Amino acid sequence: MKFLRRFFIRLSNFTAGRHADQRLQEEMAEHLALQTEENLRAGMSPAEARRQAALKLGAAQAIREHHNAEQGLPLAENFLFDLRYAFRMLRRSPGFSLIVIATIALGVGATTAIYSVIDATLLHPLPFPHPGEIVHIEANLPGVGAHDVGFSIPELRDLRNSGIFQNVSFFFFGSENVTGSAQPTHIAGATVSASYFAVLGVDAALGRTFDPHDASPGSNGEVVISDGLWKRAFGADPHILSKSLRLDNDLFHIVGVMPASFRDQGRTSEQVGTELWASDGFYGDDASPPMRGTRTGYETIARLQPGLSPEAAQARLDALVASLKKQYPADYPPQAEWTIHVTPLAETLVGNVRQSLILLFGAVGLVLLISCVNVANLLLARASARGREMAVRQALGAARMRLIRQLLTESLLLFVLGGITGFAVLFCARKFLLQFVPESLPRLNDISISWGVLAFAIVVSVAAGTIFGLAPAWLVSRLDLNTTLRQEGRGTNGSRKRSRLRHALVIGELALSLVLLVAAGLLLRSFWDLFKVQLGFNPSRITAIETTLPNPNDPKTDIYHTATQESVFLREALRRIRTLPGVEETAVSDRAALPLGHAQNDLRPEPLIREGQDVQSSQPPLIDRSIVSPEYFHVLGMTLLRGRLFVDQDLEATPLVAVINEAAARTYWRHQDPVGKRVRLSAGQPDWTTIVGVIANARTESLADAGTPQIYLSLYQHPAKFLAFYLRGQVDPAAILAQVRTQVQAVNPELPVFRAETLDDVLSSSLSVRRFSMEMVALFAATALLLAALGIYGTISFLVHEQSREIAIRLALGAQRSNILRMVLRQGLNLAAVGAGIGLVGAFIVSHLMAGLLYGVSPYDLSTFAGVTAVLTAVAIAASYVPALRAMRLDPITTLNSG
């Protein structure tokens, strides 16, 4: 019975609604008929009377509103009616609707694209349990300019026993040679402490990870592999835990397989793609305990105790440092200023990319703002055309807030449709757009177009629609009814208010555009200066190819344990490679000497102990070390300043020699000739190394800095495991790789040969993040300039339309058409001048904030500011010129008669 009662109530309501709609139509027809008769009595022709009556079609909406108020219909039904009415208005003006939706789609789509990158790199938490507890720990020696110098094994124990952390782990990203199959393979691997996975808070999907309490001094022979390696190399064998694999001639037992979703926490895509983890204690199994002053140089991560913030942990670490300095004064000289710094791991992974991403998000935010301002201008123009409609609706009883709600609903509909369109285009083009994102961007694999990104697009669209649709709706609702109904609306107070708002919006567009143009100009100049900087080496026609020598746990089984043993292999490999077609010269070095192409873990800063220096009373400075063959300097075109370079006779059995760069000579032997000076690279090294030569500074570490002190050792005196062969000549990197692999494996068939790339490509890759930032900001600046030009064009056109009668009267009274041209152009220039003035203030602030991203150019570069202002002024003149020509060509008689 209750169901039937509800059914009949709804049926009666539906019938009443249909009757109400019928009454509405009857009232509308009656109103239009009366209005037409009134117009005829006023002396209008029948056609004019019908035209004027048609202008009051908005009366239907007002009658419906009045009817709803009388019937007490709920707000939800009014909203649905507003929505249907908004859709009808969109269909009535398809051209206007498409322009607005496209403009919004451009702004929201670009903003959403950059937000997806920001979300993956800066906002999205690390994919581990309680990621806020995971921190990166580094030891610094600011007194001697050394940072992230690593910890010794006793210091690692101090951290573990401090009570600050649940677990602490060393780790080192590198590569491994997997041997024993038909073809040796090279995979990305990591050597980690047994507590590594406990720090991350993850477990194996199959088997187990390492025991975090394992205190074995060296390798325990256990390895965990990735899900990808398990499926690719072992065919997803369910009995994998009973198998072993051979790494660098050592046998390792597979104890676990990680989940398919697990990605490591490296800074680069190669580190994130780690496929194998081997456990190690990071110190040898000998009688003497590890020395406190012998730091490993490995990176360190830890998991904080529950509830302990990084700030509180830092305070407790500061107290630990002070205690250790008092307890071991000889190991921590005061002048070294040894400190420990803790940073959330997520921030460490992002590194210095954060500032570039924030700049990009700010730039695309300005583009979105300019797009919204353009749409607000279009809405104002449309509101002006609907002034009489709004006046009729108010005259028939429509409340002012009701009109505001209706117009706001139309604006929101346009913005939401634009936002969804922008998101849809981004979703369809995501694979294409990801090609432009540099591979060096951290957490690149986490970038996706997810539901959260869609929610962001919708929220931005709704917020922008509310903010930029409210002002036009409010102004239109405050029309002077009598004036608007009797006239066309030109020259009214409401029209002047709309004109002032349009002027303010265009000035804002121009100011924001100038800010973006200045930022793009500074980044472009900085990138160009960095690209054209003197490298100190010649990358032209050089291809680098990498290999890795086995590094077994037992030195007795290492066939390349000594430099003499390794040199036999290197000389034969170089001889064979030199015979390949197109190869003119060859050299080899450790991977740390690969210009601009080595990973952070390849850098080997070591203490530099100079002869005569009191080691006990001072902390030796650190210097970057590279190991190279004698041909390295000639192949790369490095300039010798003093002394000599390495020769083939510099062997392991001869006195140790070294070559330093000019920065090291100036830093450590100021006003002295370093040639002939003797140094040691660690306190435990028994023999002195003599400096035999000084080369010019080369930007092998960073393009932005040529002043890094470096020391080069002879590869025939110091063995290295991670090697790069250099081939100068006209060769194809894709084809030469297989040829080099054949020659190297002819000497040792168990060595993998991989990654062939030209040094020009390496140089280009080192600039990828800067290039990406520069290109994106330049693109956004060009878009902003185009939108600003459209904005000023629309505003001047509207002014010409409003002042058409005034211009016609001036022409009729004898004014020169050139004067009319200058008058209109002056209006555009006035807007540009005010916008440029405000924009210059904003540009000075923004350029100061982005100073850290610039190289070789001042953030207040006068030529950039002046050039950008000139470009903006020229665009404003060009955008004003077309409406000015139209004003100059007005026919006074036709214009005055049509008014």
mmCIF file of N, CA and C in Angstrom, residues 304-405:
data_model
loop_
_atom_site.group_PDB
_atom_site.id
_atom_site.type_symbol
_atom_site.label_atom_id
_atom_site.label_comp_id
_atom_site.label_asym_id
_atom_site.label_seq_id
_atom_site.Cartn_x
_atom_site.Cartn_y
_atom_site.Cartn_z
ATOM 1 N N LEU A 304 63.545 5.401 10.686
ATOM 2 C CA LEU A 304 63.445 6.022 12.002
ATOM 3 C C LEU A 304 62.569 5.197 12.929
ATOM 4 N N GLN A 305 62.793 5.401 14.219
ATOM 5 C CA GLN A 305 61.906 4.794 15.206
ATOM 6 C C GLN A 305 60.496 5.356 15.038
ATOM 7 N N PRO A 306 59.462 4.552 15.284
ATOM 8 C CA PRO A 306 58.077 5.038 15.103
ATOM 9 C C PRO A 306 57.828 6.312 15.910
ATOM 10 N N GLY A 307 57.214 7.273 15.263
ATOM 11 C CA GLY A 307 56.864 8.525 15.925
ATOM 12 C C GLY A 307 57.975 9.550 15.981
ATOM 13 N N LEU A 308 59.168 9.196 15.533
ATOM 14 C CA LEU A 308 60.300 10.131 15.584
ATOM 15 C C LEU A 308 60.379 10.895 14.257
ATOM 16 N N SER A 309 60.312 12.203 14.333
ATOM 17 C CA SER A 309 60.365 13.024 13.128
ATOM 18 C C SER A 309 61.814 13.208 12.682
ATOM 19 N N PRO A 310 62.037 13.542 11.399
ATOM 20 C CA PRO A 310 63.402 13.808 10.946
ATOM 21 C C PRO A 310 64.078 14.936 11.720
ATOM 22 N N GLU A 311 63.301 15.943 12.131
ATOM 23 C CA GLU A 311 63.874 17.050 12.899
ATOM 24 C C GLU A 311 64.360 16.581 14.263
ATOM 25 N N ALA A 312 63.556 15.748 14.929
ATOM 26 C CA ALA A 312 63.974 15.222 16.235
ATOM 27 C C ALA A 312 65.169 14.288 16.077
ATOM 28 N N ALA A 313 65.163 13.493 14.995
ATOM 29 C CA ALA A 313 66.304 12.607 14.753
ATOM 30 C C ALA A 313 67.574 13.414 14.515
ATOM 31 N N GLN A 314 67.460 14.538 13.794
ATOM 32 C CA GLN A 314 68.630 15.368 13.539
ATOM 33 C C GLN A 314 69.209 15.922 14.835
ATOM 34 N N ALA A 315 68.326 16.334 15.752
ATOM 35 C CA ALA A 315 68.803 16.854 17.031
ATOM 36 C C ALA A 315 69.561 15.782 17.808
ATOM 37 N N ARG A 316 69.048 14.554 17.804
ATOM 38 C CA ARG A 316 69.729 13.480 18.518
ATOM 39 C C ARG A 316 71.037 13.083 17.822
ATOM 40 N N LEU A 317 71.080 13.170 16.486
ATOM 41 C CA LEU A 317 72.323 12.891 15.766
ATOM 42 C C LEU A 317 73.387 13.943 16.067
ATOM 43 N N ASP A 318 72.954 15.200 16.193
ATOM 44 C CA ASP A 318 73.905 16.258 16.546
ATOM 45 C C ASP A 318 74.553 15.961 17.897
ATOM 46 N N ALA A 319 73.736 15.469 18.841
ATOM 47 C CA ALA A 319 74.286 15.113 20.154
ATOM 48 C C ALA A 319 75.244 13.924 20.046
ATOM 49 N N LEU A 320 74.918 12.952 19.168
ATOM 50 C CA LEU A 320 75.798 11.798 18.964
ATOM 51 C C LEU A 320 77.127 12.246 18.361
ATOM 52 N N VAL A 321 77.084 13.150 17.394
ATOM 53 C CA VAL A 321 78.301 13.653 16.766
ATOM 54 C C VAL A 321 79.192 14.332 17.795
ATOM 55 N N ALA A 322 78.587 15.180 18.638
ATOM 56 C CA ALA A 322 79.379 15.868 19.671
ATOM 57 C C ALA A 322 80.036 14.879 20.619
ATOM 58 N N SER A 323 79.306 13.817 20.961
ATOM 59 C CA SER A 323 79.856 12.809 21.871
ATOM 60 C C SER A 323 81.025 12.053 21.227
ATOM 61 N N LEU A 324 80.873 11.682 19.948
ATOM 62 C CA LEU A 324 81.943 10.949 19.270
ATOM 63 C C LEU A 324 83.181 11.815 19.071
ATOM 64 N N LYS A 325 83.009 13.085 18.837
ATOM 65 C CA LYS A 325 84.153 13.984 18.672
ATOM 66 C C LYS A 325 84.971 14.067 19.959
ATOM 67 N N LYS A 326 84.277 14.072 21.083
ATOM 68 C CA LYS A 326 84.992 14.100 22.360
ATOM 69 C C LYS A 326 85.672 12.759 22.641
ATOM 70 N N GLN A 327 85.018 11.679 22.248
ATOM 71 C CA GLN A 327 85.530 10.345 22.537
ATOM 72 C C GLN A 327 86.711 9.977 21.629
ATOM 73 N N TYR A 328 86.676 10.438 20.365
ATOM 74 C CA TYR A 328 87.738 10.103 19.394
ATOM 75 C C TYR A 328 88.259 11.384 18.733
ATOM 76 N N PRO A 329 88.962 12.216 19.468
ATOM 77 C CA PRO A 329 89.412 13.500 18.895
ATOM 78 C C PRO A 329 90.393 13.338 17.734
ATOM 79 N N ALA A 330 91.183 12.265 17.716
ATOM 80 C CA ALA A 330 92.148 12.094 16.635
ATOM 81 C C ALA A 330 91.465 11.768 15.305
ATOM 82 N N ASP A 331 90.310 11.103 15.379
ATOM 83 C CA ASP A 331 89.613 10.725 14.145
ATOM 84 C C ASP A 331 88.731 11.847 13.597
ATOM 85 N N TYR A 332 88.429 12.843 14.450
ATOM 86 C CA TYR A 332 87.545 13.932 14.018
ATOM 87 C C TYR A 332 88.201 15.272 14.340
ATOM 88 N N PRO A 333 89.198 15.707 13.535
ATOM 89 C CA PRO A 333 89.873 16.988 13.794
ATOM 90 C C PRO A 333 88.865 18.136 13.762
ATOM 91 N N PRO A 334 89.016 19.118 14.619
ATOM 92 C CA PRO A 334 88.052 20.226 14.681
ATOM 93 C C PRO A 334 87.902 20.956 13.345
ATOM 94 N N GLN A 335 89.024 21.119 12.606
ATOM 95 C CA GLN A 335 88.949 21.889 11.365
ATOM 96 C C GLN A 335 88.149 21.179 10.276
ATOM 97 N N ALA A 336 87.950 19.854 10.394
ATOM 98 C CA ALA A 336 87.156 19.124 9.402
ATOM 99 C C ALA A 336 85.663 19.354 9.600
ATOM 100 N N GLU A 337 85.245 19.675 10.838
ATOM 101 C CA GLU A 337 83.844 19.980 11.170
ATOM 102 C C GLU A 337 82.922 18.829 10.759
ATOM 103 N N TRP A 338 83.260 17.613 11.159
ATOM 104 C CA TRP A 338 82.476 16.429 10.798
ATOM 105 C C TRP A 338 81.048 16.557 11.307
ATOM 106 N N THR A 339 80.091 16.331 10.411
ATOM 107 C CA THR A 339 78.674 16.399 10.771
ATOM 108 C C THR A 339 77.939 15.234 10.124
ATOM 109 N N ILE A 340 76.765 14.924 10.662
ATOM 110 C CA ILE A 340 75.868 13.935 10.072
ATOM 111 C C ILE A 340 74.540 14.629 9.799
ATOM 112 N N HIS A 341 74.040 14.426 8.599
ATOM 113 C CA HIS A 341 72.796 15.083 8.203
ATOM 114 C C HIS A 341 71.794 14.026 7.767
ATOM 115 N N VAL A 342 70.550 14.164 8.239
ATOM 116 C CA VAL A 342 69.501 13.222 7.882
ATOM 117 C C VAL A 342 68.458 13.950 7.038
ATOM 118 N N THR A 343 68.031 13.294 5.949
ATOM 119 C CA THR A 343 67.067 13.872 5.013
ATOM 120 C C THR A 343 66.044 12.803 4.645
ATOM 121 N N PRO A 344 64.757 13.140 4.577
ATOM 122 C CA PRO A 344 63.782 12.147 4.082
ATOM 123 C C PRO A 344 64.215 11.596 2.732
ATOM 124 N N LEU A 345 64.093 10.299 2.564
ATOM 125 C CA LEU A 345 64.592 9.658 1.348
ATOM 126 C C LEU A 345 63.925 10.212 0.102
ATOM 127 N N ALA A 346 62.630 10.534 0.189
ATOM 128 C CA ALA A 346 61.931 11.061 -0.988
ATOM 129 C C ALA A 346 62.576 12.355 -1.474
ATOM 130 N N GLU A 347 63.009 13.216 -0.550
ATOM 131 C CA GLU A 347 63.654 14.473 -0.939
ATOM 132 C C GLU A 347 65.027 14.206 -1.559
ATOM 133 N N THR A 348 65.735 13.228 -1.039
ATOM 134 C CA THR A 348 67.060 12.906 -1.577
ATOM 135 C C THR A 348 66.971 12.407 -3.013
ATOM 136 N N LEU A 349 65.959 11.598 -3.300
ATOM 137 C CA LEU A 349 65.826 11.054 -4.647
ATOM 138 C C LEU A 349 65.530 12.149 -5.662
ATOM 139 N N VAL A 350 64.762 13.146 -5.252
ATOM 140 C CA VAL A 350 64.419 14.237 -6.168
ATOM 141 C C VAL A 350 65.624 15.133 -6.416
ATOM 142 N N GLY A 351 66.382 15.416 -5.358
ATOM 143 C CA GLY A 351 67.594 16.217 -5.499
ATOM 144 C C GLY A 351 67.323 17.612 -6.016
ATOM 145 N N ASN A 352 68.190 18.097 -6.906
ATOM 146 C CA ASN A 352 68.068 19.462 -7.398
ATOM 147 C C ASN A 352 67.040 19.597 -8.520
ATOM 148 N N VAL A 353 66.309 18.512 -8.839
ATOM 149 C CA VAL A 353 65.264 18.608 -9.854
ATOM 150 C C VAL A 353 64.041 19.334 -9.302
ATOM 151 N N ARG A 354 63.914 19.388 -7.962
ATOM 152 C CA ARG A 354 62.741 20.000 -7.339
ATOM 153 C C ARG A 354 62.533 21.431 -7.823
ATOM 154 N N GLN A 355 63.601 22.221 -7.844
ATOM 155 C CA GLN A 355 63.461 23.626 -8.224
ATOM 156 C C GLN A 355 62.990 23.762 -9.675
ATOM 157 N N SER A 356 63.504 22.907 -10.560
ATOM 158 C CA SER A 356 63.074 22.960 -11.957
ATOM 159 C C SER A 356 61.594 22.601 -12.098
ATOM 160 N N LEU A 357 61.143 21.585 -11.369
ATOM 161 C CA LEU A 357 59.749 21.176 -11.462
ATOM 162 C C LEU A 357 58.817 22.236 -10.889
ATOM 163 N N ILE A 358 59.221 22.865 -9.792
ATOM 164 C CA ILE A 358 58.396 23.930 -9.220
ATOM 165 C C ILE A 358 58.302 25.102 -10.194
ATOM 166 N N LEU A 359 59.430 25.421 -10.865
ATOM 167 C CA LEU A 359 59.404 26.478 -11.870
ATOM 168 C C LEU A 359 58.428 26.123 -12.992
ATOM 169 N N LEU A 360 58.455 24.878 -13.463
ATOM 170 C CA LEU A 360 57.550 24.461 -14.525
ATOM 171 C C LEU A 360 56.094 24.546 -14.084
ATOM 172 N N PHE A 361 55.830 24.140 -12.854
ATOM 173 C CA PHE A 361 54.453 24.185 -12.367
ATOM 174 C C PHE A 361 53.979 25.626 -12.232
ATOM 175 N N GLY A 362 54.867 26.511 -11.777
ATOM 176 C CA GLY A 362 54.510 27.918 -11.716
ATOM 177 C C GLY A 362 54.257 28.491 -13.096
ATOM 178 N N ALA A 363 55.087 28.094 -14.074
ATOM 179 C CA ALA A 363 54.922 28.597 -15.436
ATOM 180 C C ALA A 363 53.607 28.128 -16.042
ATOM 181 N N VAL A 364 53.300 26.850 -15.889
ATOM 182 C CA VAL A 364 52.055 26.352 -16.475
ATOM 183 C C VAL A 364 50.854 26.894 -15.701
ATOM 184 N N GLY A 365 51.041 27.203 -14.409
ATOM 185 C CA GLY A 365 49.970 27.850 -13.661
ATOM 186 C C GLY A 365 49.651 29.230 -14.213
ATOM 187 N N LEU A 366 50.685 29.950 -14.650
ATOM 188 C CA LEU A 366 50.457 31.261 -15.273
ATOM 189 C C LEU A 366 49.719 31.106 -16.601
ATOM 190 N N VAL A 367 50.060 30.063 -17.361
ATOM 191 C CA VAL A 367 49.337 29.819 -18.613
ATOM 192 C C VAL A 367 47.859 29.544 -18.330
ATOM 193 N N LEU A 368 47.589 28.741 -17.310
ATOM 194 C CA LEU A 368 46.202 28.470 -16.926
ATOM 195 C C LEU A 368 45.498 29.757 -16.527
ATOM 196 N N LEU A 369 46.189 30.589 -15.766
ATOM 197 C CA LEU A 369 45.588 31.849 -15.323
ATOM 198 C C LEU A 369 45.277 32.748 -16.522
ATOM 199 N N ILE A 370 46.213 32.819 -17.476
ATOM 200 C CA ILE A 370 45.982 33.642 -18.661
ATOM 201 C C ILE A 370 44.824 33.076 -19.487
ATOM 202 N N SER A 371 44.738 31.759 -19.589
ATOM 203 C CA SER A 371 43.618 31.151 -20.301
ATOM 204 C C SER A 371 42.293 31.515 -19.647
ATOM 205 N N CYS A 372 42.260 31.460 -18.316
ATOM 206 C CA CYS A 372 41.032 31.807 -17.598
ATOM 207 C C CYS A 372 40.680 33.278 -17.781
ATOM 208 N N VAL A 373 41.690 34.142 -17.784
ATOM 209 C CA VAL A 373 41.439 35.571 -18.002
ATOM 210 C C VAL A 373 40.860 35.797 -19.392
ATOM 211 N N ASN A 374 41.389 35.080 -20.383
ATOM 212 C CA ASN A 374 40.836 35.197 -21.736
ATOM 213 C C ASN A 374 39.382 34.766 -21.779
ATOM 214 N N VAL A 375 39.083 33.663 -21.099
ATOM 215 C CA VAL A 375 37.703 33.183 -21.065
ATOM 216 C C VAL A 375 36.813 34.184 -20.340
ATOM 217 N N ALA A 376 37.313 34.770 -19.243
ATOM 218 C CA ALA A 376 36.529 35.783 -18.537
ATOM 219 C C ALA A 376 36.228 36.963 -19.449
ATOM 220 N N ASN A 377 37.183 37.353 -20.290
ATOM 221 C CA ASN A 377 36.943 38.424 -21.257
ATOM 222 C C ASN A 377 35.856 38.031 -22.249
ATOM 223 N N LEU A 378 35.899 36.785 -22.716
ATOM 224 C CA LEU A 378 34.866 36.315 -23.632
ATOM 225 C C LEU A 378 33.502 36.285 -22.962
ATOM 226 N N LEU A 379 33.466 35.880 -21.711
ATOM 227 C CA LEU A 379 32.202 35.868 -20.974
ATOM 228 C C LEU A 379 31.657 37.266 -20.783
ATOM 229 N N LEU A 380 32.550 38.235 -20.541
ATOM 230 C CA LEU A 380 32.100 39.624 -20.425
ATOM 231 C C LEU A 380 31.511 40.124 -21.739
ATOM 232 N N ALA A 381 32.195 39.780 -22.850
ATOM 233 C CA ALA A 381 31.680 40.202 -24.148
ATOM 234 C C ALA A 381 30.308 39.582 -24.415
ATOM 235 N N ARG A 382 30.184 38.306 -24.051
ATOM 236 C CA ARG A 382 28.888 37.651 -24.253
ATOM 237 C C ARG A 382 27.833 38.242 -23.324
ATOM 238 N N ALA A 383 28.236 38.587 -22.104
ATOM 239 C CA ALA A 383 27.285 39.192 -21.162
ATOM 240 C C ALA A 383 26.773 40.524 -21.676
ATOM 241 N N SER A 384 27.652 41.287 -22.335
ATOM 242 C CA SER A 384 27.228 42.564 -22.885
ATOM 243 C C SER A 384 26.133 42.367 -23.935
ATOM 244 N N ALA A 385 26.280 41.312 -24.746
ATOM 245 C CA ALA A 385 25.286 41.037 -25.772
ATOM 246 C C ALA A 385 23.963 40.554 -25.176
ATOM 247 N N ARG A 386 24.031 40.016 -23.953
ATOM 248 C CA ARG A 386 22.812 39.504 -23.309
ATOM 249 C C ARG A 386 22.272 40.465 -22.267
ATOM 250 N N GLY A 387 22.715 41.725 -22.328
ATOM 251 C CA GLY A 387 22.276 42.696 -21.327
ATOM 252 C C GLY A 387 20.774 42.899 -21.327
ATOM 253 N N ARG A 388 20.176 43.048 -22.508
ATOM 254 C CA ARG A 388 18.725 43.268 -22.568
ATOM 255 C C ARG A 388 17.970 42.048 -22.069
ATOM 256 N N GLU A 389 18.469 40.836 -22.383
ATOM 257 C CA GLU A 389 17.818 39.625 -21.873
ATOM 258 C C GLU A 389 17.780 39.620 -20.349
ATOM 259 N N MET A 390 18.932 39.924 -19.723
ATOM 260 C CA MET A 390 18.992 39.933 -18.257
ATOM 261 C C MET A 390 18.084 41.015 -17.668
ATOM 262 N N ALA A 391 18.028 42.182 -18.364
ATOM 263 C CA ALA A 391 17.178 43.268 -17.872
ATOM 264 C C ALA A 391 15.706 42.885 -17.915
ATOM 265 N N VAL A 392 15.274 42.237 -19.001
ATOM 266 C CA VAL A 392 13.880 41.802 -19.116
ATOM 267 C C VAL A 392 13.548 40.801 -18.024
ATOM 268 N N ARG A 393 14.472 39.878 -17.770
ATOM 269 C CA ARG A 393 14.212 38.862 -16.746
ATOM 270 C C ARG A 393 14.097 39.487 -15.362
ATOM 271 N N GLN A 394 14.939 40.495 -15.087
ATOM 272 C CA GLN A 394 14.816 41.181 -13.796
ATOM 273 C C GLN A 394 13.518 41.966 -13.716
ATOM 274 N N ALA A 395 13.143 42.604 -14.821
ATOM 275 C CA ALA A 395 11.919 43.393 -14.821
ATOM 276 C C ALA A 395 10.691 42.522 -14.589
ATOM 277 N N LEU A 396 10.758 41.268 -14.995
ATOM 278 C CA LEU A 396 9.638 40.354 -14.821
ATOM 279 C C LEU A 396 9.684 39.624 -13.488
ATOM 280 N N GLY A 397 10.640 39.991 -12.620
ATOM 281 C CA GLY A 397 10.623 39.455 -11.261
ATOM 282 C C GLY A 397 11.725 38.506 -10.895
ATOM 283 N N ALA A 398 12.657 38.248 -11.779
ATOM 284 C CA ALA A 398 13.750 37.333 -11.449
ATOM 285 C C ALA A 398 14.674 37.974 -10.419
ATOM 286 N N ALA A 399 15.011 37.223 -9.364
ATOM 287 C CA ALA A 399 15.905 37.747 -8.328
ATOM 288 C C ALA A 399 17.328 37.845 -8.865
ATOM 289 N N ARG A 400 18.084 38.806 -8.322
ATOM 290 C CA ARG A 400 19.443 39.042 -8.793
ATOM 291 C C ARG A 400 20.325 37.824 -8.537
ATOM 292 N N MET A 401 20.220 37.220 -7.360
ATOM 293 C CA MET A 401 21.023 36.042 -7.056
ATOM 294 C C MET A 401 20.646 34.862 -7.952
ATOM 295 N N ARG A 402 19.350 34.838 -8.358
ATOM 296 C CA ARG A 402 18.927 33.773 -9.263
ATOM 297 C C ARG A 402 19.617 33.902 -10.618
ATOM 298 N N LEU A 403 19.769 35.130 -11.105
ATOM 299 C CA LEU A 403 20.464 35.363 -12.366
ATOM 300 C C LEU A 403 21.950 35.025 -12.242
ATOM 301 N N ILE A 404 22.533 35.412 -11.108
ATOM 302 C CA ILE A 404 23.951 35.097 -10.893
ATOM 303 C C ILE A 404 24.159 33.590 -10.917
ATOM 304 N N ARG A 405 23.239 32.855 -10.275
ATOM 305 C CA ARG A 405 23.380 31.406 -10.240
ATOM 306 C C ARG A 405 23.250 30.799 -11.636
#
